[in-house]
Short mmCIF file of C-alpha atoms and ligand atoms in Angstrom, two decimals:
data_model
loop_
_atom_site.label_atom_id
_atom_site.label_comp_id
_atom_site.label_asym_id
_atom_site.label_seq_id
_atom_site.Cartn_x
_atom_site.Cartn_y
_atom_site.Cartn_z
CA UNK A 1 -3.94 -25.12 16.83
CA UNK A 2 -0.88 -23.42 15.42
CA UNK A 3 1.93 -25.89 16.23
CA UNK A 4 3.02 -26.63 12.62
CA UNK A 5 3.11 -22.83 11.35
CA UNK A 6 6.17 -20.80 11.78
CA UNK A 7 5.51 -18.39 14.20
CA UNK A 8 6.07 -15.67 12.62
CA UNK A 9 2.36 -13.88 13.26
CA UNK A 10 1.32 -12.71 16.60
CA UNK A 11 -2.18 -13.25 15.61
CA UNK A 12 -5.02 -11.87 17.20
CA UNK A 13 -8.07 -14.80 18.70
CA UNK A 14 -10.10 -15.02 16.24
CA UNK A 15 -10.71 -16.79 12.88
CA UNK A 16 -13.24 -15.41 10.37
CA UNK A 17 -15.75 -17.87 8.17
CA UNK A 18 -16.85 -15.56 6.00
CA UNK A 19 -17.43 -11.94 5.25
CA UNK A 20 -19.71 -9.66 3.13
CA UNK A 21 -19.12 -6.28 2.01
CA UNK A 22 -17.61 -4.44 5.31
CA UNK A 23 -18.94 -7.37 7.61
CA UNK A 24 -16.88 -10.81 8.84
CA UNK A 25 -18.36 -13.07 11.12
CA UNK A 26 -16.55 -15.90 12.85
CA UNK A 27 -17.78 -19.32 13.17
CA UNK A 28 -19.73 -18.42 16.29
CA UNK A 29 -21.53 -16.32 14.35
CA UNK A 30 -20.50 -13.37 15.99
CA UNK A 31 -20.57 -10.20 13.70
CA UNK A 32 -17.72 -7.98 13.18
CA UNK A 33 -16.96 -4.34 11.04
CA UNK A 34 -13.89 -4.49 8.97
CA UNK A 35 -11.51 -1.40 9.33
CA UNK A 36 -8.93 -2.74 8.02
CA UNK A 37 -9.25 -4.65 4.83
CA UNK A 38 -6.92 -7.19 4.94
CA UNK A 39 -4.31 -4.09 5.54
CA UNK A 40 -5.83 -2.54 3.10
CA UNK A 41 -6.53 -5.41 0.12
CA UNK A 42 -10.23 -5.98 0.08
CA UNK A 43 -10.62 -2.45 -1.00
CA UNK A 44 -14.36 -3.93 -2.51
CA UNK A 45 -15.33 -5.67 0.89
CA UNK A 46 -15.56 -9.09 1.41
CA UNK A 47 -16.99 -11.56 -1.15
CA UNK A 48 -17.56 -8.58 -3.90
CA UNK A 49 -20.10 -10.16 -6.03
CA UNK A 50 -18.16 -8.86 -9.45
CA UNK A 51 -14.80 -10.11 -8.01
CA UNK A 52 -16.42 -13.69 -6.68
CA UNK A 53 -17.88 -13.98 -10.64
CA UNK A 54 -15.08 -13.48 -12.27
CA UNK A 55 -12.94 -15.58 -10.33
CA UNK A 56 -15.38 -18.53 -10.44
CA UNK A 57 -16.15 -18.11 -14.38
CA UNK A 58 -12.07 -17.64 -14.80
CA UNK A 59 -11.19 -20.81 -12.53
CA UNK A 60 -13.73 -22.82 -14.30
CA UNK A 61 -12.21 -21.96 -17.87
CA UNK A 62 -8.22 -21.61 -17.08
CA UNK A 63 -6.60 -20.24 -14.14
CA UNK A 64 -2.80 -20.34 -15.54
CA UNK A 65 -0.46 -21.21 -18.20
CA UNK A 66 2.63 -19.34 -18.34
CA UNK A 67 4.04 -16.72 -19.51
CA UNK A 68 5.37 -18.42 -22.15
CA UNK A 69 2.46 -17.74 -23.85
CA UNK A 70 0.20 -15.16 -24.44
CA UNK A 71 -2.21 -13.44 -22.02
CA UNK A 72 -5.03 -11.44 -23.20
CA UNK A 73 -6.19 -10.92 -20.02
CA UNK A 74 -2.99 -9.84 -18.54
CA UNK A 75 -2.66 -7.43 -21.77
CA UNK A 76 -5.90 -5.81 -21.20
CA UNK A 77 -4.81 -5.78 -17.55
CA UNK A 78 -1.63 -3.73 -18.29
CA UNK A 79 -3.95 -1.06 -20.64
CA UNK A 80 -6.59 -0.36 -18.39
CA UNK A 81 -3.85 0.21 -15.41
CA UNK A 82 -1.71 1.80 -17.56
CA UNK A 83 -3.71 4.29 -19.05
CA UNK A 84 -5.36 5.07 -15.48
CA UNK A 85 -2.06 5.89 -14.27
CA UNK A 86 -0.59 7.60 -17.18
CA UNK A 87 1.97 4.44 -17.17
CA UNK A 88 3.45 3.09 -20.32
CA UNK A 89 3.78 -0.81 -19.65
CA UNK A 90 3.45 -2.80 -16.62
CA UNK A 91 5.10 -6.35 -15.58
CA UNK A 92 2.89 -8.15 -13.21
CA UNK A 93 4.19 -10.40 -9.99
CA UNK A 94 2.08 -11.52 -6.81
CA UNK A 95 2.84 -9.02 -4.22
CA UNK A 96 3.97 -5.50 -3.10
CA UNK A 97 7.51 -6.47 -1.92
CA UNK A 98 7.42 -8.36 -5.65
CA UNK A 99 6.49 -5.56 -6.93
CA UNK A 100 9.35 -3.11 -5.43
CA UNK A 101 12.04 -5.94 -6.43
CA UNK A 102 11.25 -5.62 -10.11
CA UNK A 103 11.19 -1.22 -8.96
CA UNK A 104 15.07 -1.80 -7.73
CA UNK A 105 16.04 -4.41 -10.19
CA UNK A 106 14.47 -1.99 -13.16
CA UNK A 107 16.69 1.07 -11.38
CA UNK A 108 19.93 -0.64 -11.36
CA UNK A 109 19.44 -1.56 -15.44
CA UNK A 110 18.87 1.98 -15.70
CA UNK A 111 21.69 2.74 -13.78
CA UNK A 112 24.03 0.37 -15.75
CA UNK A 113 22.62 1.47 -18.82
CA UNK A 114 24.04 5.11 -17.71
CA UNK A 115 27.40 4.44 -17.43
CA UNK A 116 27.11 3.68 -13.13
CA UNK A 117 28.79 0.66 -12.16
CA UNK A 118 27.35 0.34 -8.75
CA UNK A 119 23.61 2.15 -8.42
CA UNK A 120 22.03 3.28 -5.10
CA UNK A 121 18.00 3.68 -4.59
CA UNK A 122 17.37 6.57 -2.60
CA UNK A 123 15.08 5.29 0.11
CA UNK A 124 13.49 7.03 3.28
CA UNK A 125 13.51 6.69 6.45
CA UNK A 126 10.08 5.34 8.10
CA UNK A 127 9.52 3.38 4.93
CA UNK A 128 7.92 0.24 4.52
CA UNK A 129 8.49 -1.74 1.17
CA UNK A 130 8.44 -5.25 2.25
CA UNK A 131 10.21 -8.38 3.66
CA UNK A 132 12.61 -9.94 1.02
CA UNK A 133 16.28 -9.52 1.66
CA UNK A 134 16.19 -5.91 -1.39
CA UNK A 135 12.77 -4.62 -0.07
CA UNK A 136 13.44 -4.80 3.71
CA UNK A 137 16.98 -3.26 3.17
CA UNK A 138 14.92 -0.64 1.17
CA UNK A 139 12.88 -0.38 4.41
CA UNK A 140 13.76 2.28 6.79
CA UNK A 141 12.98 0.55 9.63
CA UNK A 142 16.10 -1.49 11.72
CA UNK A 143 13.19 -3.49 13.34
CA UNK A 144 12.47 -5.60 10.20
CA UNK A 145 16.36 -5.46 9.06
CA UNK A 146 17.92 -7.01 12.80
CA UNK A 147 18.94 -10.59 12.14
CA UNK A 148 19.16 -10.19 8.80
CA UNK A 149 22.71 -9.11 8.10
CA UNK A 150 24.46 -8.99 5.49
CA UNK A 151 22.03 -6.40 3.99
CA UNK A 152 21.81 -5.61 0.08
CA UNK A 153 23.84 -3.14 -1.44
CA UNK A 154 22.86 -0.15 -3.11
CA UNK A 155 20.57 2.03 -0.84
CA UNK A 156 21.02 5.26 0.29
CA UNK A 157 18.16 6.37 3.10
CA UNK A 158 17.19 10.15 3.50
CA UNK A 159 14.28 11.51 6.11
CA UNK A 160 11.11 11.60 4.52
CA UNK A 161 9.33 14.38 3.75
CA UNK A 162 12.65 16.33 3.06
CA UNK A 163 13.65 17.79 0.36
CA UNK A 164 16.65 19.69 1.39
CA UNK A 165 17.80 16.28 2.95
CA UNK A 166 17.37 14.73 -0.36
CA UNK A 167 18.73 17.64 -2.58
CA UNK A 168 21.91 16.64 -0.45
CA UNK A 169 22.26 13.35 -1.06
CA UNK A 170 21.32 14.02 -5.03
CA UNK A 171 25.05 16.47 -4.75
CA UNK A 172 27.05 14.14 -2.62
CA UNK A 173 25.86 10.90 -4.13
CA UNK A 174 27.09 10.55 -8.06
CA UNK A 175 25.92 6.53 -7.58
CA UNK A 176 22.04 7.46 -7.09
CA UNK A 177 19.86 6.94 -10.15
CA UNK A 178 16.41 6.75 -8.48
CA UNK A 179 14.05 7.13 -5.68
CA UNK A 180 11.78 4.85 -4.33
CA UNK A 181 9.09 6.43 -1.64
CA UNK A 182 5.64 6.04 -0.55
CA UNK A 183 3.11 9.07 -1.61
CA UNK A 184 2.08 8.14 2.27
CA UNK A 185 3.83 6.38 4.70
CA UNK A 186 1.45 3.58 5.68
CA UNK A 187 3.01 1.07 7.86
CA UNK A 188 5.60 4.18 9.45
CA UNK A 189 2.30 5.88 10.98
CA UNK A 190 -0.26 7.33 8.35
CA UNK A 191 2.99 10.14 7.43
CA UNK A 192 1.40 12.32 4.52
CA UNK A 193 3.94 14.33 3.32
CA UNK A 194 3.50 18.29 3.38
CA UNK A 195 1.69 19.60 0.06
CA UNK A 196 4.42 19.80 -2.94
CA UNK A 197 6.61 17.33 -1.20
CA UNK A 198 5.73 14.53 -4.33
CA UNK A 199 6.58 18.12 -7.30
CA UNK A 200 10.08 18.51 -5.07
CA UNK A 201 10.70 15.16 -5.44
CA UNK A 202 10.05 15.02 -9.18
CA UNK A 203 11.79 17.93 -9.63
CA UNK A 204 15.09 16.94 -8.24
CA UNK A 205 14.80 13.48 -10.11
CA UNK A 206 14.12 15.24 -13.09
CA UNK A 207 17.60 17.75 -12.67
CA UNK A 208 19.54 14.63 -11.45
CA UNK A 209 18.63 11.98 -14.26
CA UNK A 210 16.99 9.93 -11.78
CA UNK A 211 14.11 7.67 -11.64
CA UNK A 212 11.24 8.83 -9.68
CA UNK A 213 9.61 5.40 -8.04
CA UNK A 214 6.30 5.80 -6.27
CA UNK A 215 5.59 2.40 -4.14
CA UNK A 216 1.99 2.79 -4.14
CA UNK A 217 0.96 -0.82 -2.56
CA UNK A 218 -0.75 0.34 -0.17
CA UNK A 219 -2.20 4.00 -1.53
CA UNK A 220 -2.91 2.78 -4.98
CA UNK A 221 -6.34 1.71 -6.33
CA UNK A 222 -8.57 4.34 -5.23
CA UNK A 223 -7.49 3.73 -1.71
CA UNK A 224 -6.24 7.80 -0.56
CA UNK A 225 -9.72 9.37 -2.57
CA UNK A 226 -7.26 9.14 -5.90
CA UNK A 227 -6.68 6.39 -8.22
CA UNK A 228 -3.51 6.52 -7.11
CA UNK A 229 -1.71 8.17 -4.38
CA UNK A 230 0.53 10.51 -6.73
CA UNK A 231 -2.06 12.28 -8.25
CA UNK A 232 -3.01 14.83 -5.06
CA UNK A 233 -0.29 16.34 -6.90
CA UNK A 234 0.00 17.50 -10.03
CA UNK A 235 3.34 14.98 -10.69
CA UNK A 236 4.23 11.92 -12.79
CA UNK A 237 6.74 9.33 -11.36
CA UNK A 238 8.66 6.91 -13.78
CA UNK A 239 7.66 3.70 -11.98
CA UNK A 240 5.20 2.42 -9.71
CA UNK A 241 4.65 -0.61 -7.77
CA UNK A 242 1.26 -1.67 -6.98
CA UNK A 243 -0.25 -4.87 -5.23
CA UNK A 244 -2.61 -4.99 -2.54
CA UNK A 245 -5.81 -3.62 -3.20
CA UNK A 246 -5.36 -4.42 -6.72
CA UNK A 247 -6.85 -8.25 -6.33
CA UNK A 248 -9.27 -7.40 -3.59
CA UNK A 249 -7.49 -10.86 -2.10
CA UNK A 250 -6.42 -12.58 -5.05
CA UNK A 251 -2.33 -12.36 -4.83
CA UNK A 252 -1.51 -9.95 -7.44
CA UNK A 253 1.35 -7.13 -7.72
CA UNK A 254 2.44 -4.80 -10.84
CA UNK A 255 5.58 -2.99 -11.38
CA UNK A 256 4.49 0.43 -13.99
CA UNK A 257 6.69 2.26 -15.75
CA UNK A 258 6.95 4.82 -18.21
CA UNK A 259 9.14 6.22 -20.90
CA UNK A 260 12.65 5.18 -20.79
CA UNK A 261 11.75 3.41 -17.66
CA UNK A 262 9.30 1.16 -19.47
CA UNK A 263 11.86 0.11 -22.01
CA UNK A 264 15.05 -0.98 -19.74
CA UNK A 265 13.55 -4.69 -19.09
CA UNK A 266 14.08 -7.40 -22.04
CA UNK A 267 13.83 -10.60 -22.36
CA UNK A 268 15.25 -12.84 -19.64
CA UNK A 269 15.82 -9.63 -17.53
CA UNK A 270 13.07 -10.60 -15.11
CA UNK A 271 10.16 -12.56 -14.75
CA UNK A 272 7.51 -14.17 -12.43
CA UNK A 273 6.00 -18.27 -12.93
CA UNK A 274 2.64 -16.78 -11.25
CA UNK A 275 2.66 -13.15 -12.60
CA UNK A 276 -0.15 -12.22 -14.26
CA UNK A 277 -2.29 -15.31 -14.80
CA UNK A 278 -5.46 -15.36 -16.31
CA UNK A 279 -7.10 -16.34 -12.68
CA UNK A 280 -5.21 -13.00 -10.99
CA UNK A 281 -5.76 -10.65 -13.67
CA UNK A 282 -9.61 -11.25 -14.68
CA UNK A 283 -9.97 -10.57 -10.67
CA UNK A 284 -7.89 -7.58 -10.74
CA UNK A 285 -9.54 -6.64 -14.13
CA UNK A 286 -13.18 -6.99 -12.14
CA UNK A 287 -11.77 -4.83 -9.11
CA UNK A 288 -10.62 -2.08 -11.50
CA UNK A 289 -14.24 -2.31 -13.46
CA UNK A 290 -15.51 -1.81 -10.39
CA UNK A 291 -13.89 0.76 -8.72
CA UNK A 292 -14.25 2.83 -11.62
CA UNK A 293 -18.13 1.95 -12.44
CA UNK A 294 -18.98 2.63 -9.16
CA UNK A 295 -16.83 5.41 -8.94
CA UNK A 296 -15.68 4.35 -5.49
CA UNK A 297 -12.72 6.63 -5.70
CA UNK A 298 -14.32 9.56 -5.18
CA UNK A 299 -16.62 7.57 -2.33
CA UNK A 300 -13.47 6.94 -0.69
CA UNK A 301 -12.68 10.79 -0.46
CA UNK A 302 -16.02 11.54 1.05
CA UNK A 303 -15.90 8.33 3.45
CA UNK A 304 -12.52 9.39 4.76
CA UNK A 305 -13.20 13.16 4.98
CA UNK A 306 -16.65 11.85 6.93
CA UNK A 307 -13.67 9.83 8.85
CA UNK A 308 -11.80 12.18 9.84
CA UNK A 309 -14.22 15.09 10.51
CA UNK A 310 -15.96 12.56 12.94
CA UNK A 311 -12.95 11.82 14.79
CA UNK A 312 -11.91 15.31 15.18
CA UNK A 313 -15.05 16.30 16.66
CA UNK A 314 -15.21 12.99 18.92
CA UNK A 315 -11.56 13.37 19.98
CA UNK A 316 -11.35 17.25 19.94
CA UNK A 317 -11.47 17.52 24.23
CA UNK A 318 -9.50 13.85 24.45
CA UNK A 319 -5.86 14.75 25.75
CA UNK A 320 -3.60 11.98 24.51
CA UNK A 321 -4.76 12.47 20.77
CA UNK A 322 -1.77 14.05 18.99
CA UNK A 323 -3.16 13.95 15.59
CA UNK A 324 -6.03 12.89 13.19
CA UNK A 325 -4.58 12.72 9.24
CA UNK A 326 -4.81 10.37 6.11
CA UNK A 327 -5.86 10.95 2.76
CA UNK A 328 -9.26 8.86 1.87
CA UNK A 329 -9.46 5.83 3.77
CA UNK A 330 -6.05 5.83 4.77
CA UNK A 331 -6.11 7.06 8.11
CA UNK A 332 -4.14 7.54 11.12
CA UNK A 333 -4.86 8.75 14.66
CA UNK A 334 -1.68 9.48 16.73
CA UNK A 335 -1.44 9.02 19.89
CA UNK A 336 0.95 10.23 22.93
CA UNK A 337 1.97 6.42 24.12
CA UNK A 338 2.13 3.10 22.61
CA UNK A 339 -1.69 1.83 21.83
CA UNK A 340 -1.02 -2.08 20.41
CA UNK A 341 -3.55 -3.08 23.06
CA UNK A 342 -6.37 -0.94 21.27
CA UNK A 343 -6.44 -3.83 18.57
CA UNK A 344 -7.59 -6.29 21.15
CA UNK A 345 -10.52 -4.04 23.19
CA UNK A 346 -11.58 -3.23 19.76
CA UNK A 347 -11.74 -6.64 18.87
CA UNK A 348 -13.96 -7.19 22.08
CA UNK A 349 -16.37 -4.87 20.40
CA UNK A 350 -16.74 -6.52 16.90
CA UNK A 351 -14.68 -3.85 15.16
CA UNK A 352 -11.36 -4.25 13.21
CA UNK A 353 -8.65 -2.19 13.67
CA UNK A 354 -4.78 -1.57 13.24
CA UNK A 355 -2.08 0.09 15.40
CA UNK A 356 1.18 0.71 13.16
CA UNK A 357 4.31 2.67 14.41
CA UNK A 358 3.34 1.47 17.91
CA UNK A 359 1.80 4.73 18.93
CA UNK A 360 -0.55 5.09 15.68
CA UNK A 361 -4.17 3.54 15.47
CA UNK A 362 -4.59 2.97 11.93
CA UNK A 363 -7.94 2.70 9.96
CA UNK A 364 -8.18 1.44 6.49
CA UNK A 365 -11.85 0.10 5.35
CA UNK A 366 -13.31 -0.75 2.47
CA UNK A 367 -14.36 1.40 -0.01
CA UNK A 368 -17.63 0.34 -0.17
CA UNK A 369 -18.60 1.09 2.87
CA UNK A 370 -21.88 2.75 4.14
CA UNK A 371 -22.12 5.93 6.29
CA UNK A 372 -23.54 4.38 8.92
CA UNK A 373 -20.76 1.84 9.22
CA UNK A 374 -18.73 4.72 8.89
CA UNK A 375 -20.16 6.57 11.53
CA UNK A 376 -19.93 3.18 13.72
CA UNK A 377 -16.24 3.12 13.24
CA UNK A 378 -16.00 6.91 14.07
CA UNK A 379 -17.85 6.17 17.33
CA UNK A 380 -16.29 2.99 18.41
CA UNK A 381 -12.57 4.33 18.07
CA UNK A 382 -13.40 7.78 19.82
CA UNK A 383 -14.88 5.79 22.56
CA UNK A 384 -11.74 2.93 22.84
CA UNK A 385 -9.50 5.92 22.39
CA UNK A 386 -10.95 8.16 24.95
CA UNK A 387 -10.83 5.59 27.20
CA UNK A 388 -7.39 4.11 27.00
CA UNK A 389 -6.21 7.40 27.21
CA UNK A 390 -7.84 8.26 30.62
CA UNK A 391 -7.17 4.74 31.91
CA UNK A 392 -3.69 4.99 31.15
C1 LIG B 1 2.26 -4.06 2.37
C2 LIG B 1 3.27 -3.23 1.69
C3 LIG B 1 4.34 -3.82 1.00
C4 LIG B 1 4.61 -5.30 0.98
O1 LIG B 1 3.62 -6.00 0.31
P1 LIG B 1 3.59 -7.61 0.37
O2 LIG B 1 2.47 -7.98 -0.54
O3 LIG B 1 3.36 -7.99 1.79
O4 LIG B 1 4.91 -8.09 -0.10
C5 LIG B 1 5.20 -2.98 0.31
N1 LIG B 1 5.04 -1.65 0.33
C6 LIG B 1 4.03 -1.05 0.99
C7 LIG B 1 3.89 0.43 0.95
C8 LIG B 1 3.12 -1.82 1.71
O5 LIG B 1 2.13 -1.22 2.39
#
């Protein structure tokens, strides 16, 4: 069936026909619950009514022209996200590693503009920021770098979660002029950094001149119980990339920036054919309407703390269960031994799930869902967890 794709997808048996809300079923018929999203895109579920309208009325009027032109609804796009995240001006792509290029590209202007000849991003290690040749150097994972050699310039990589280890490289490295760092490490395990880890961070950027970056594809948009992951503490980065959850499906990233950050792009510096046309920015415009209408970010807290609570108490006697964490409905369970094959039993039970960092199954559903479908996904992964771990 998939002889003339690439194969670069391992992809699990199954193909959905269509979904609603937290529910998919395939063309059996056969129901499933969606803990994952889409990794974490479909934020609103499947087929959101607002989302499905908006796209239909926008691709029945004009779904792109360039930006050439002008935009209003990629204008109105940039002040509603802006002034959510206390962001100055965006620039708007079509996905998260998109997103991070115009981060880096942004940091070495700034870097120029400063009088370095040769700026370094300070990345971490257990990072995930994407797959083009910048964003998977960025990466701190040699997994998705091997093959791929010669690597891009210009990155320095620290530990996460470490400021001393940072605060070291700030002294010893007169090249860096930013960081770039997830507020959680999503694809690197579910990592949530200790509390004041993100004020550190700004602190040092702010004593070293650099830029503090926030890649928030995968926390942003309501996703960690915040709008955006950055504000569990009381800190302001300089730029942050956003994508996934912003479209609810509809390929859309966004590079924010503010102050001096927000000024170092002119024109010709960087741009995007797709970015920001009227078809992906009246869906992203009905996906932040939404999430703020239905004030779905503070749902998300509850859900997740729901989450969590029920999978401590589930997994509390289960040996093999290092930890439960997340923030929202981002949400990790690690375990003591690689778990990949927890995808596939859960999959034999109509539920949805993720394994990341081999040993950590990850959960990341909508925000819209119910407590009962909550509660189903607390039950389903104690019981697959409980017993893979005494099988094993
Ligand atoms: C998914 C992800 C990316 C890459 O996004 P793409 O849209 O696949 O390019 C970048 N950063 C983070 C944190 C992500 O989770």
């Amino acid at each position: 069936m998939n002889d003339a794709l690439m194969s670069t997808y391992a992809r699990l048996p199954v193909a959905f026909a269509r979904g609603a809300g937290a529910l998919l079923w395939d063309a059996a018929g056969r129901e499933y619950l969606d803990a994952v999203s889409g990794v974490a895109v479909c934020g609103l579920g499947h087929a959101h009514p607002a989302v499905a309208e908006a796209v239909c009325t926008q691709a029945g009027t004009l779904v792109h022209t360039s930006n050439l032109y002008e935009i209003p609804l990629q204008a109105e796009l940039a002040a509603r996200l802006t002034e959510r995240a206390g962001m100055d001006a965006a620039f708007f792509c079509n996905s998260g590693a998109e997103a991070n290029e115009a981060a880096i590209k942004l940091a070495r202007l700034y870097g120029h503009r400063r009088g370095v000849a040769q700026p370094a991003v300070v990345v971490a290690e257990g990072s995930f920021h994407g797959r083009t040749l910048a964003t998977l150097t960025a990466t701190g994972n040699r997994r998705v770098q091997a093959g791929f050699e010669p690597l891009v310039q210009g990155f320095l990589r620290v530990p996460y979660n470490d400021l001393d280890g940072l605060r070291a490289v700030a002294q010893n490295s007169p090249n860096a002029v930013a960081v770039l760092l997830e507020p959680v490490q999503g694809e690197g395990g579910v990592r949530v950094p200790d509390p004041g880890y993100l004020a550190g961070v700004r602190a040092l950027c702010d004593e070293f001149g650099w830029l503090m970056m926030l890649d928030e594809v995968q926390t942003g948009l309501g996703r960690t119980g915040e709008w955006f992951g950055f504000q569990h503490e009381a800190v302001r980065p300089d730029v942050i990339a956003l994508a996934k959850g912003l479209g609810n499906g509809i390929p859309i990233g966004a590079c924010l920036a503010r102050g001096e950050a927000a000024t170092v792009f002119t024109p010709g510096t960087h741009a995007s054919t797709f970015g920001g046309n009227p078809l992906a920015c009246a869906a992203a415009l009905a996906v932040v309407r939404t999430i703020a209408e239905q004030d779905l970010v503070r749902r998300a807290a509850q859900l997740g703390e729901r989450i969590r609570d029920g999978l401590a108490h589930g997994l509390s006697p289960a040996s093999g269960v290092r930890e439960i964490r997340g923030r929202g409905l981002m949400i990790g369970v690690e375990l003591d031994r690689p778990c990949a094959d927890l995808v596939r039993r859960a999959l034999d039970r109509g539920v949805l799930i993720n394994v990341t960092a081999e040993r950590v199954v990850r959960l990341l559903p909508p925000l819209i869902l119910s407590d009962d479908q909550a509660d189903r996904i607390v039950t389903e992964v104690c019981g697959l967890v409980q017993s893979f771990c005494a099988a094993a």
